[in-house]
Coordinates of C-alpha atoms in Angstrom, one line a residue:
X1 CA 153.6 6.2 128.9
X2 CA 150.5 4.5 130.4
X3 CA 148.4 2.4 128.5
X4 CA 145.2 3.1 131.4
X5 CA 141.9 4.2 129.2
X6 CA 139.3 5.8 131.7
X7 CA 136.3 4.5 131.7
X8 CA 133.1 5.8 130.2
X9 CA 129.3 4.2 131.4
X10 CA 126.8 4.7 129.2
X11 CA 123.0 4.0 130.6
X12 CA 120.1 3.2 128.4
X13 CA 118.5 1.0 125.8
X14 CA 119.6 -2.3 124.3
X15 CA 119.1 -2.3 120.7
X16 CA 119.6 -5.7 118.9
X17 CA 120.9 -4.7 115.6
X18 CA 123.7 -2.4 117.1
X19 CA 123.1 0.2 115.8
X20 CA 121.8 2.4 118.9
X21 CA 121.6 2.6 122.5
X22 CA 123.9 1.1 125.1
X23 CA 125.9 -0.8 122.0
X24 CA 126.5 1.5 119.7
X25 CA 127.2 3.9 122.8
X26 CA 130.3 0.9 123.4
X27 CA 131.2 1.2 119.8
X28 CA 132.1 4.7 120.2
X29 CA 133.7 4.7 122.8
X30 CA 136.5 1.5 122.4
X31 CA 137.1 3.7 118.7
X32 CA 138.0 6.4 121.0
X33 CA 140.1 4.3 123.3
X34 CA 138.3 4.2 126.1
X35 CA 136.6 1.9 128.2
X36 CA 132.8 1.5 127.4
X37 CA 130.6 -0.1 130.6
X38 CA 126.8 0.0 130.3
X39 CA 123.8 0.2 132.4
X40 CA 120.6 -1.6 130.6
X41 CA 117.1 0.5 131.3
X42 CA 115.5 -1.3 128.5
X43 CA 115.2 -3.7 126.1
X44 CA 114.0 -3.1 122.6
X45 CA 112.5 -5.4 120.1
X46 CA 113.4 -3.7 116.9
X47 CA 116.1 -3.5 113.7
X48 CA 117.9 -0.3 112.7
X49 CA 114.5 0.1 110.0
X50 CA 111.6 -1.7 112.0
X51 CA 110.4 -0.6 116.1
X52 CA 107.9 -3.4 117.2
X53 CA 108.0 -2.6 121.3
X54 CA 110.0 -1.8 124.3
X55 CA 110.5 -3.5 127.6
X56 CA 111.4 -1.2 130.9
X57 CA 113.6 -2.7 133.0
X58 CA 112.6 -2.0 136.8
X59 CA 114.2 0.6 138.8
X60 CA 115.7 -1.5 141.1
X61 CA 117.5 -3.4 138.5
X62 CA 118.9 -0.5 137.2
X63 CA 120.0 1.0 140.1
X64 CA 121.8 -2.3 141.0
X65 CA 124.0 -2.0 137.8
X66 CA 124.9 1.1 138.7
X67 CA 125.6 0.5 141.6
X68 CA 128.4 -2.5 140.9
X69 CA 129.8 -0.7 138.1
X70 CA 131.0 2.7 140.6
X71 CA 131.8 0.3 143.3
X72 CA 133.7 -1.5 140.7
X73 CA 135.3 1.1 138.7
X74 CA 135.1 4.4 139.9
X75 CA 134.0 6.2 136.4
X76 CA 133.5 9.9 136.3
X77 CA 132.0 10.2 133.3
X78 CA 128.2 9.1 131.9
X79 CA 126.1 9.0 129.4
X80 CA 122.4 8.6 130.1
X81 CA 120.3 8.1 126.7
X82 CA 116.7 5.7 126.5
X83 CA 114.7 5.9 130.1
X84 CA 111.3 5.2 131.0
X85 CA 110.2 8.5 133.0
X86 CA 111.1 11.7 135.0
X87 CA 111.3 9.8 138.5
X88 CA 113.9 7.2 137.0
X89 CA 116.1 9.2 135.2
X90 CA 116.1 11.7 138.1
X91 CA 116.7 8.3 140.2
X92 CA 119.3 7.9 137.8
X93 CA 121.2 11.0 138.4
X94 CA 121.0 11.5 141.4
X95 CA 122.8 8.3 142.5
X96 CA 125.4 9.6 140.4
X97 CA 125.7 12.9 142.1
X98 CA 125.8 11.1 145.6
X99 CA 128.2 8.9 144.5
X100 CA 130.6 12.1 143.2
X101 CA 129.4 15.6 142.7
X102 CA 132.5 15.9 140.2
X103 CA 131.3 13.4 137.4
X104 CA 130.2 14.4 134.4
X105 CA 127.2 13.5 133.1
X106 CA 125.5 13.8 129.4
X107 CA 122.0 13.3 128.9
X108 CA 120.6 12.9 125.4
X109 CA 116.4 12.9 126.2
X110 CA 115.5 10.5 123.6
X111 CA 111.9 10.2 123.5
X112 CA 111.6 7.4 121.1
X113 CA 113.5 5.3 118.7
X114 CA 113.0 6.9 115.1
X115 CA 110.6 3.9 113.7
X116 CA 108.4 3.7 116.5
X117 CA 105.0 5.2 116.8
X118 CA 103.8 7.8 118.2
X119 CA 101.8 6.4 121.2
X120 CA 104.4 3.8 121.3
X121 CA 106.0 6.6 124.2
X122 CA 104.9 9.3 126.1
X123 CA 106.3 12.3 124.8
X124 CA 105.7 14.2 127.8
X125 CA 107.0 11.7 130.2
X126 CA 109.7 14.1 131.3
X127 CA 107.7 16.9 132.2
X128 CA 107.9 16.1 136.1
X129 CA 111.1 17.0 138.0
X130 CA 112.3 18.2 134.4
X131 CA 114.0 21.3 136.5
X132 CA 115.7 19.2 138.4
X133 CA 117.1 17.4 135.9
X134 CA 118.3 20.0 134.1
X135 CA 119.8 21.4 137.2
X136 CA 121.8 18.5 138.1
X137 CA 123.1 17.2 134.4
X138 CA 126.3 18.4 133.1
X139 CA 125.1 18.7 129.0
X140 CA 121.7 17.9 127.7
X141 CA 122.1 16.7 123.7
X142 CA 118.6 16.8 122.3
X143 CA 117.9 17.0 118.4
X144 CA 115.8 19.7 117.3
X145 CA 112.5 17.8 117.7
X146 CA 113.2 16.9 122.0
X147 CA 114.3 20.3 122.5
X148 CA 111.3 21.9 121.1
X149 CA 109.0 19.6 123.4
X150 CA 111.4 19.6 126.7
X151 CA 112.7 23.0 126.4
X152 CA 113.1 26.7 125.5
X153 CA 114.9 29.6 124.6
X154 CA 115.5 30.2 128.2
X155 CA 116.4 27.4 129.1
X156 CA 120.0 28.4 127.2
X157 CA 120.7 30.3 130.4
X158 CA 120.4 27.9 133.0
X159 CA 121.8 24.8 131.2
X160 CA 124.4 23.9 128.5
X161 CA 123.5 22.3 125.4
X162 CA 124.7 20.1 122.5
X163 CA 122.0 20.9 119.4
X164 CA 121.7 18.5 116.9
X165 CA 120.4 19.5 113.6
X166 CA 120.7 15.8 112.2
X167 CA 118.0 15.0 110.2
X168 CA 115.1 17.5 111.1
X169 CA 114.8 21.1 109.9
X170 CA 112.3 22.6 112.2
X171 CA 113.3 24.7 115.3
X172 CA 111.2 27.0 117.6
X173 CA 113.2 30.1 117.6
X174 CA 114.7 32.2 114.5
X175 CA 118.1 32.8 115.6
X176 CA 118.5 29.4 114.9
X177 CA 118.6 28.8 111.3
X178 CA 117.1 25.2 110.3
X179 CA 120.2 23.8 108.1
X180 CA 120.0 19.8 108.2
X181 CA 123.6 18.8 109.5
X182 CA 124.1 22.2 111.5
X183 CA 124.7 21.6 115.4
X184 CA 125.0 24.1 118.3
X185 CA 126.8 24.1 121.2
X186 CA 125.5 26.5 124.1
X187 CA 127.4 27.2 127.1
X188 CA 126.9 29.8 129.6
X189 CA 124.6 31.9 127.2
X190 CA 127.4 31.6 124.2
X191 CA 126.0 30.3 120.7
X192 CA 128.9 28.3 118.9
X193 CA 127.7 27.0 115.7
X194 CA 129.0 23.2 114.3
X195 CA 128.8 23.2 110.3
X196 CA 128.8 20.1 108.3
X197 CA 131.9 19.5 106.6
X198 CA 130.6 17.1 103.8
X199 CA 127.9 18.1 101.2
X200 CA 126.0 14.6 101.0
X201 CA 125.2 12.7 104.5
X202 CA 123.8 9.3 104.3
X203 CA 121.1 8.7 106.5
X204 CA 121.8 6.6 109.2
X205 CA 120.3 4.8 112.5
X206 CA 121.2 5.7 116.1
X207 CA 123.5 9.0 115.0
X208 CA 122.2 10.8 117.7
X209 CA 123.0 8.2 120.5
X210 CA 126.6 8.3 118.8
X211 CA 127.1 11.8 118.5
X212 CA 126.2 12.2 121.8
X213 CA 128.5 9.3 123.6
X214 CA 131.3 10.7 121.1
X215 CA 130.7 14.2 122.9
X216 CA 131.0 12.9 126.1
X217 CA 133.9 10.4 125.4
X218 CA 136.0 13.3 124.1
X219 CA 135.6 15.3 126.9
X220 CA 136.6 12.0 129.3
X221 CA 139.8 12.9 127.1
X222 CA 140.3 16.2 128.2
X223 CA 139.1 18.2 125.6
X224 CA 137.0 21.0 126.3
X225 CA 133.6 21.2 125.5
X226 CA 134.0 23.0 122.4
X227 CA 136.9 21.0 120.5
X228 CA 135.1 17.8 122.3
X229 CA 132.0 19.1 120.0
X230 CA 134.2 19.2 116.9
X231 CA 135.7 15.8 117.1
X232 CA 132.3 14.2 117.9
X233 CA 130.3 16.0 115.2
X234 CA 134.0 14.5 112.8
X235 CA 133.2 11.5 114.3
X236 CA 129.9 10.6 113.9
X237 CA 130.2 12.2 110.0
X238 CA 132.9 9.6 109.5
X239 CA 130.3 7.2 110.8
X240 CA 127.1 8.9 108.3
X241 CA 129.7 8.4 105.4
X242 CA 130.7 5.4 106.1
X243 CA 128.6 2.6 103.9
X244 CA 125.2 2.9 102.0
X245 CA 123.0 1.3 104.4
X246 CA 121.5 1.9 108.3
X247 CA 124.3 0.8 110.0
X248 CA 127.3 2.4 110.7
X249 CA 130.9 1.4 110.4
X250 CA 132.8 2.4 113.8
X251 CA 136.2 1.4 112.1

C-alpha cells in the first residue's frame, strides 16, 4: 500500500496564535493525513481573543507562492480563506483555473477575523467580479453572517454551498431555520441539512477556517461532497470539545 498523502494548499492569513488561517488550515490537514502547503495573503497582528491590525501582502508576492508551489507539487486541491479584495482573489483563482481546470477549489469569504472591528475591513470588498467568482469556485463555505452580505437565495442555483450555522443565529430566508450548530450543504438546488451531534459546544477561535479546510481535505480523500460534509462538521466538533479555552486541540 502506498504511504503517498496528496497534497492540500491552503491560501490566506497568518495568524500568530494558531488558531486560524493558513496554520490552523495545516493543522487540519496533517490530522487528516495529508499534505498541508500554504500561500500567505496576509499577516495578522492579533491572539485567538485580541485583533489589533492586518498587513496585505502584495499581489505579486502572492502570486509567486503560488506559483512555486504548482510548479513544485502539482496539488489539485485549494482552500482560499483571508484576501484583501475582489481583483485578488479573482487573481487568485484564476491562476488556479489556468493552471488546471480540474482542481478543486473551496472558498470560505471571510470578511474579518471575529475580534476585529468593524471598519477594521470592508465588508463589501467583494462586491466586484463577485459573479465571477462564484462562477469559477468549486464550494463557497460562508457562515451565516457572509452569506447574508455576499449572497442570496438564488444564488443556491448557480453555486454549491457549505452553510455554517456556528455561532450566529440570524439568516435571511425562512426555510432556513436559525439553530446555532446546524450547517447546510447545497448542491445543485438540493438542501441537506448537518445537525450537531453534541448538546454543549465550546466556543472556539478560527472554527470556521477549520471546518472549512476539513471539508475540502475530505474531499482530496475521495469522499463526496456530502459524507466530506459529515466528517468535517465530526471534525471540527471534536475540535469545539476539545479543551475549555480558544484554542483548539487538533489531536
Amino acid at each position: 500500500m502506498s504511504n503517498k498523502r496528496t497534497y492540500c494548499i491552503c491560501i490566506g492569513g497568518f495568524d500568530p496564535s494558531g488558531g486560524a488561517g493558513v496554520v490552523a488550515d495545516v493543522k487540519t490537514f496533517e490530522q487528516l493525513r495529508l499534505i498541508g502547503l500554504s500561500v500567505l495573503t496576509s499577516n495578522t497582528i492579533q491572539t485567538e481573543d485580541h485583533f489589533e491590525k492586518v498587513n496585505w501582502i502584495n499581489e505579486q508576492t502572492i502570486l509567486a507562492q503560488l506559483d512555486l508551489l504548482i510548479e513544485r507539487y502539482t496539488p489539485l486541491f485549494f482552500k482560499i480563506g483571508l484576501v484583501e479584495n475582489a481583483a485578488v482573489l479573482l487573481r487568485i483563482i484564476q491562476k488556479i483555473r489556468n493552471y488546471n481546470t480540474d482542481a478543486v477549489i473551496v472558498w470560505d469569504p471571510v470578511l474579518k477575523p471575529t475580534y476585529a472591528s468593524d471598519d477594521a475591513f470592508e465588508i463589501n470588498r467583494f462586491d466586484n467580479d463577485l459573479t465571477e467568482i462564484k462562477r469559477l469556485v468549486d464550494w463557497i463555505t460562508p457562515n451565516t453572517e457572509e452569506f447574508s452580505t455576499l449572497f442570496s437565495r438564488e444564488d443556491f442555483t448557480h453555486a454549491s454551498f457549505y452553510l455554517k450555522g456556528g455561532h450566529t443565529t440570524s439568516l435571511d430566508f425562512k426555510e432556513f431555520k436559525a439553530i446555532v450548530g446546524r450547517d447546510y450543504l447545497i448542491e445543485n438546488g438540493k438542501v441537506s441539512i448537518l445537525n450537531p451531534k453534541v448538546d454543549t459546544l465550546l466556543k472556539k477561535h478560527g472554527t470556521g477556517c477549520i471546518l472549512s479546510s476539513a471539508f475540502c481535505g475530505y474531499l482530496a480523500l475521495g469522499f463526496p461532497s456530502l459524507k466530506a460534509a459529515v466528517r468535517a462538521k465530526h471534525y471540527v466538533t471534536e475540535r469545539l470539545i476539545s479543551n475549555s479555552t480558544l484554542l483548539s486541540y487538533h489531536k
